[in-house]
Amino acid sequence: MIKEGKIVPSEVTIKLLQKAMHESENDKFLIDGFPRNEENRAAFEAVTKIEPAFVLFFDCPEEEMERRILSRNEGRVDDNIETIRKRFKVFQESSLPVVEYYDSKGKVRKIDAAKPVEEVFEAVKSIITPKEEKNEMQIIVLP
């Protein structure tokens, strides 16, 4: 499914997340790339009874993301132009509405991810570090 640029079924992802959360001794979690669609979001909140404290959204133009993915040299099968463009399309259609949903609730913290790595890291630290919200989940949605 990943090779095809498709989304893994919610029940599989939620079970894996719940298992990892239950096995952890932490009371805060940073979940990268989930939920990826409205069904993921609704299922996760219904099953876990958890709503994120905030959503960290890395905003970056597609051209820059494409350039970075193609130059990352990880040798991933899905790092090819066709699959990358499929993933961008899936993001626009499925994931962006989730970001918009949380944005309507005032929960999106947007980072300009086109900036240099050091600046992006500092921006992330400034959002995550000083938060007063304790014992709440934090989610990052990435394309």
CSV table of C-alpha atoms in Angstrom, one decimal:
chain,number,residue,atom,x,y,z
A,1,MET,CA,0.0,0.0,0.0
A,2,ILE,CA,2.8,2.4,0.8
A,3,LYS,CA,4.4,1.7,-2.6
A,4,GLU,CA,1.2,2.7,-4.2
A,5,GLY,CA,1.0,5.9,-2.2
A,6,LYS,CA,-2.2,4.7,-0.5
A,7,ILE,CA,-3.2,5.0,3.1
A,8,VAL,CA,-2.9,2.1,5.6
A,9,PRO,CA,-6.3,1.1,7.1
A,10,SER,CA,-7.2,3.0,10.4
A,11,GLU,CA,-7.7,-0.1,12.5
A,12,VAL,CA,-4.2,-1.3,11.8
A,13,THR,CA,-2.6,2.0,12.5
A,14,ILE,CA,-4.7,2.7,15.7
A,15,LYS,CA,-3.9,-0.8,17.1
A,16,LEU,CA,-0.2,-0.2,16.5
A,17,LEU,CA,-0.4,3.3,18.1
A,18,GLN,CA,-2.4,2.0,21.1
A,19,LYS,CA,0.0,-0.8,21.7
A,20,ALA,CA,3.0,1.5,21.6
A,21,MET,CA,1.3,4.0,23.9
A,22,HIS,CA,0.3,1.4,26.4
A,23,GLU,CA,3.8,-0.1,26.5
A,24,SER,CA,5.4,3.3,27.0
A,25,GLU,CA,6.0,4.8,30.3
A,26,ASN,CA,5.3,8.3,28.9
A,27,ASP,CA,2.2,10.4,29.3
A,28,LYS,CA,2.8,12.6,26.2
A,29,PHE,CA,3.1,11.4,22.7
A,30,LEU,CA,4.2,12.9,19.4
A,31,ILE,CA,2.6,11.0,16.6
A,32,ASP,CA,4.2,11.6,13.2
A,33,GLY,CA,2.0,11.5,10.1
A,34,PHE,CA,-1.3,10.4,11.7
A,35,PRO,CA,-4.2,11.0,11.2
A,36,ARG,CA,-3.8,11.1,7.4
A,37,ASN,CA,-7.6,11.4,6.7
A,38,GLU,CA,-10.9,12.2,8.3
A,39,GLU,CA,-11.7,8.6,8.9
A,40,ASN,CA,-8.3,8.1,10.7
A,41,ARG,CA,-9.0,11.1,12.8
A,42,ALA,CA,-12.6,10.2,13.8
A,43,ALA,CA,-11.6,6.6,14.5
A,44,PHE,CA,-8.6,7.5,16.6
A,45,GLU,CA,-10.5,9.9,18.7
A,46,ALA,CA,-13.5,7.5,19.1
A,47,VAL,CA,-11.3,4.5,20.1
A,48,THR,CA,-8.8,6.3,22.3
A,49,LYS,CA,-11.0,9.1,23.6
A,50,ILE,CA,-8.0,11.4,23.0
A,51,GLU,CA,-8.0,14.7,21.1
A,52,PRO,CA,-4.7,16.3,20.4
A,53,ALA,CA,-3.5,19.3,22.4
A,54,PHE,CA,-2.3,20.7,19.0
A,55,VAL,CA,-1.3,19.7,15.5
A,56,LEU,CA,2.1,20.7,14.2
A,57,PHE,CA,1.9,21.3,10.5
A,58,PHE,CA,5.0,21.6,8.4
A,59,ASP,CA,4.1,23.9,5.5
A,60,CYS,CA,6.3,23.6,2.5
A,61,PRO,CA,5.8,24.0,-1.3
A,62,GLU,CA,5.5,20.8,-3.3
A,63,GLU,CA,8.4,21.7,-5.5
A,64,GLU,CA,10.7,21.9,-2.4
A,65,MET,CA,9.4,18.7,-0.9
A,66,GLU,CA,9.9,16.9,-4.2
A,67,ARG,CA,13.4,18.2,-4.5
A,68,ARG,CA,14.2,17.1,-0.9
A,69,ILE,CA,12.6,13.7,-1.2
A,70,LEU,CA,14.5,12.9,-4.5
A,71,SER,CA,17.8,14.0,-3.0
A,72,ARG,CA,17.5,12.3,0.4
A,73,ASN,CA,19.3,9.1,-0.9
A,74,GLU,CA,17.6,6.7,1.4
A,75,GLY,CA,17.1,4.2,-1.4
A,76,ARG,CA,13.4,3.8,-0.7
A,77,VAL,CA,11.3,2.1,-3.4
A,78,ASP,CA,8.7,4.8,-3.1
A,79,ASP,CA,11.1,7.7,-3.6
A,80,ASN,CA,10.3,8.2,-7.3
A,81,ILE,CA,8.6,11.0,-9.1
A,82,GLU,CA,5.4,9.1,-9.8
A,83,THR,CA,4.9,7.9,-6.3
A,84,ILE,CA,5.8,11.3,-4.8
A,85,ARG,CA,3.3,13.0,-6.9
A,86,LYS,CA,0.6,10.5,-5.9
A,87,ARG,CA,1.5,11.1,-2.3
A,88,PHE,CA,1.1,14.9,-2.8
A,89,LYS,CA,-2.3,14.3,-4.4
A,90,VAL,CA,-3.5,12.0,-1.6
A,91,PHE,CA,-2.3,14.6,0.9
A,92,GLN,CA,-4.3,17.4,-0.8
A,93,GLU,CA,-7.4,15.2,-1.0
A,94,SER,CA,-7.3,13.3,2.3
A,95,SER,CA,-4.9,14.9,4.8
A,96,LEU,CA,-5.4,18.6,4.2
A,97,PRO,CA,-9.0,18.4,5.3
A,98,VAL,CA,-7.8,17.0,8.7
A,99,VAL,CA,-5.4,19.9,9.1
A,100,GLU,CA,-8.3,22.3,8.2
A,101,TYR,CA,-10.6,20.6,10.7
A,102,TYR,CA,-8.0,21.1,13.5
A,103,ASP,CA,-7.3,24.6,12.3
A,104,SER,CA,-11.0,25.4,12.7
A,105,LYS,CA,-10.6,24.4,16.3
A,106,GLY,CA,-7.5,26.6,16.8
A,107,LYS,CA,-5.2,23.6,17.2
A,108,VAL,CA,-2.9,24.0,14.2
A,109,ARG,CA,0.6,25.3,14.8
A,110,LYS,CA,2.1,26.0,11.4
A,111,ILE,CA,5.9,25.8,10.7
A,112,ASP,CA,7.5,27.3,7.5
A,113,ALA,CA,9.3,24.1,6.6
A,114,ALA,CA,10.9,25.6,3.5
A,115,LYS,CA,13.4,27.4,5.7
A,116,PRO,CA,16.8,25.8,6.6
A,117,VAL,CA,16.8,22.8,8.9
A,118,GLU,CA,18.2,24.8,11.9
A,119,GLU,CA,15.4,27.4,11.7
A,120,VAL,CA,12.7,24.8,11.3
A,121,PHE,CA,14.1,22.9,14.4
A,122,GLU,CA,14.1,26.1,16.4
A,123,ALA,CA,10.6,26.9,15.4
A,124,VAL,CA,9.5,23.4,16.4
A,125,LYS,CA,11.3,23.7,19.8
A,126,SER,CA,9.6,27.0,20.5
A,127,ILE,CA,6.2,25.4,19.9
A,128,ILE,CA,6.7,22.2,21.8
A,129,THR,CA,8.9,23.2,24.8
A,130,PRO,CA,7.0,25.9,26.6
A,131,LYS,CA,3.6,24.3,26.5
A,132,GLU,CA,1.5,24.3,29.6
A,133,GLU,CA,-0.7,21.5,28.3
A,134,LYS,CA,0.2,18.4,30.4
A,135,ASN,CA,-0.8,14.8,29.7
A,136,GLU,CA,-2.2,15.5,26.3
A,137,MET,CA,-1.3,14.0,23.0
A,138,GLN,CA,0.5,16.0,20.3
A,139,ILE,CA,0.2,15.1,16.6
A,140,ILE,CA,2.2,16.1,13.6
A,141,VAL,CA,0.7,15.7,10.2
A,142,LEU,CA,3.2,15.4,7.4
A,143,PRO,CA,2.6,14.9,3.7
